[in-house]
Amino acid sequence: MAVTTGKLAQRLNAIAATWYTDPFRPNIQLQTFLQSLASHPNLTPRAVDAARALQVNAMQKKYPLSKKMLQPASTPKHYDRLLEGYHKSAQGIRRPWWKIFFGIW
């Protein structure tokens, strides 16, 4: 049984409504793209399923990364620092110039 375009649009709009906003690109939001995609006349169930898979991190659950991949031997805290920097910059917190200059985290 085929799903109607209206139901697909409702499902995609529901996914778009729960999508997080990107604080670093206020003029480009995935939520806006998904909402405009919902009104496309050739919307397919496959496109809605792909958006849902992105929302629930299906690939991350299907193919989990090993500890060795997340903490490489050369710089084991690289990804932790990257996440910390992302969260702090979203709050407007910068590293002091002297930490940048000396390469201190």
Tab-separated table of C-alpha atoms in Angstrom, residues 17-87:
chain	number	residue	atom	x	y	z
A	17	ALA	CA	10.390	20.274	13.683
A	18	THR	CA	12.561	18.265	16.066
A	19	TRP	CA	15.833	19.024	14.262
A	20	TYR	CA	18.467	21.003	16.155
A	21	THR	CA	19.439	24.464	14.966
A	22	ASP	CA	23.045	25.150	14.029
A	23	PRO	CA	24.370	28.070	16.098
A	24	PHE	CA	27.274	28.658	13.711
A	25	ARG	CA	25.230	28.972	10.518
A	26	PRO	CA	22.036	30.826	11.373
A	27	ASN	CA	21.240	31.484	7.700
A	28	ILE	CA	21.613	27.825	6.618
A	29	GLN	CA	19.537	25.338	8.582
A	30	LEU	CA	18.818	21.710	7.750
A	31	GLN	CA	15.414	22.172	9.337
A	32	THR	CA	14.499	24.742	6.654
A	33	PHE	CA	15.700	22.438	3.897
A	34	LEU	CA	13.638	19.518	5.198
A	35	GLN	CA	10.539	21.697	5.455
A	36	SER	CA	10.943	22.849	1.858
A	37	LEU	CA	11.597	19.249	0.783
A	38	ALA	CA	8.294	18.246	2.376
A	39	SER	CA	6.431	20.404	-0.125
A	40	HIS	CA	8.214	18.871	-3.134
A	41	PRO	CA	5.786	17.071	-5.465
A	42	ASN	CA	8.101	14.071	-5.980
A	43	LEU	CA	8.717	13.326	-2.299
A	44	THR	CA	9.436	9.630	-1.817
A	45	PRO	CA	9.238	7.383	1.245
A	46	ARG	CA	12.947	6.702	0.774
A	47	ALA	CA	13.773	10.404	1.296
A	48	VAL	CA	11.699	10.499	4.478
A	49	ASP	CA	13.354	7.316	5.747
A	50	ALA	CA	16.791	8.816	5.029
A	51	ALA	CA	15.949	11.940	7.035
A	52	ARG	CA	14.678	9.773	9.881
A	53	ALA	CA	17.866	7.683	9.815
A	54	LEU	CA	19.928	10.866	10.094
A	55	GLN	CA	17.823	12.038	13.020
A	56	VAL	CA	18.206	8.857	15.071
A	57	ASN	CA	21.900	8.279	14.185
A	58	ALA	CA	21.153	4.938	12.540
A	59	MET	CA	24.582	4.598	10.920
A	60	GLN	CA	26.381	5.418	14.165
A	61	LYS	CA	24.426	2.659	15.872
A	62	LYS	CA	24.907	0.219	13.003
A	63	TYR	CA	28.653	0.870	12.643
A	64	PRO	CA	29.957	1.990	16.052
A	65	LEU	CA	33.469	3.418	16.199
A	66	SER	CA	36.065	1.580	18.239
A	67	LYS	CA	37.911	3.150	21.142
A	68	LYS	CA	41.080	3.002	19.059
A	69	MET	CA	39.396	5.115	16.387
A	70	LEU	CA	38.008	7.639	18.871
A	71	GLN	CA	41.264	7.937	20.807
A	72	PRO	CA	44.190	7.652	18.376
A	73	ALA	CA	47.577	6.888	19.921
A	74	SER	CA	49.158	10.100	18.616
A	75	THR	CA	46.590	12.451	20.224
A	76	PRO	CA	44.182	10.526	22.443
A	77	LYS	CA	42.199	13.604	23.549
A	78	HIS	CA	41.783	15.106	20.092
A	79	TYR	CA	38.056	14.457	19.694
A	80	ASP	CA	37.298	15.330	23.325
A	81	ARG	CA	39.005	18.699	22.822
A	82	LEU	CA	37.207	19.196	19.530
A	83	LEU	CA	33.818	18.674	21.185
A	84	GLU	CA	34.770	20.889	24.107
A	85	GLY	CA	35.856	23.644	21.708
A	86	TYR	CA	32.611	23.331	19.752
A	87	HIS	CA	30.442	23.610	22.862
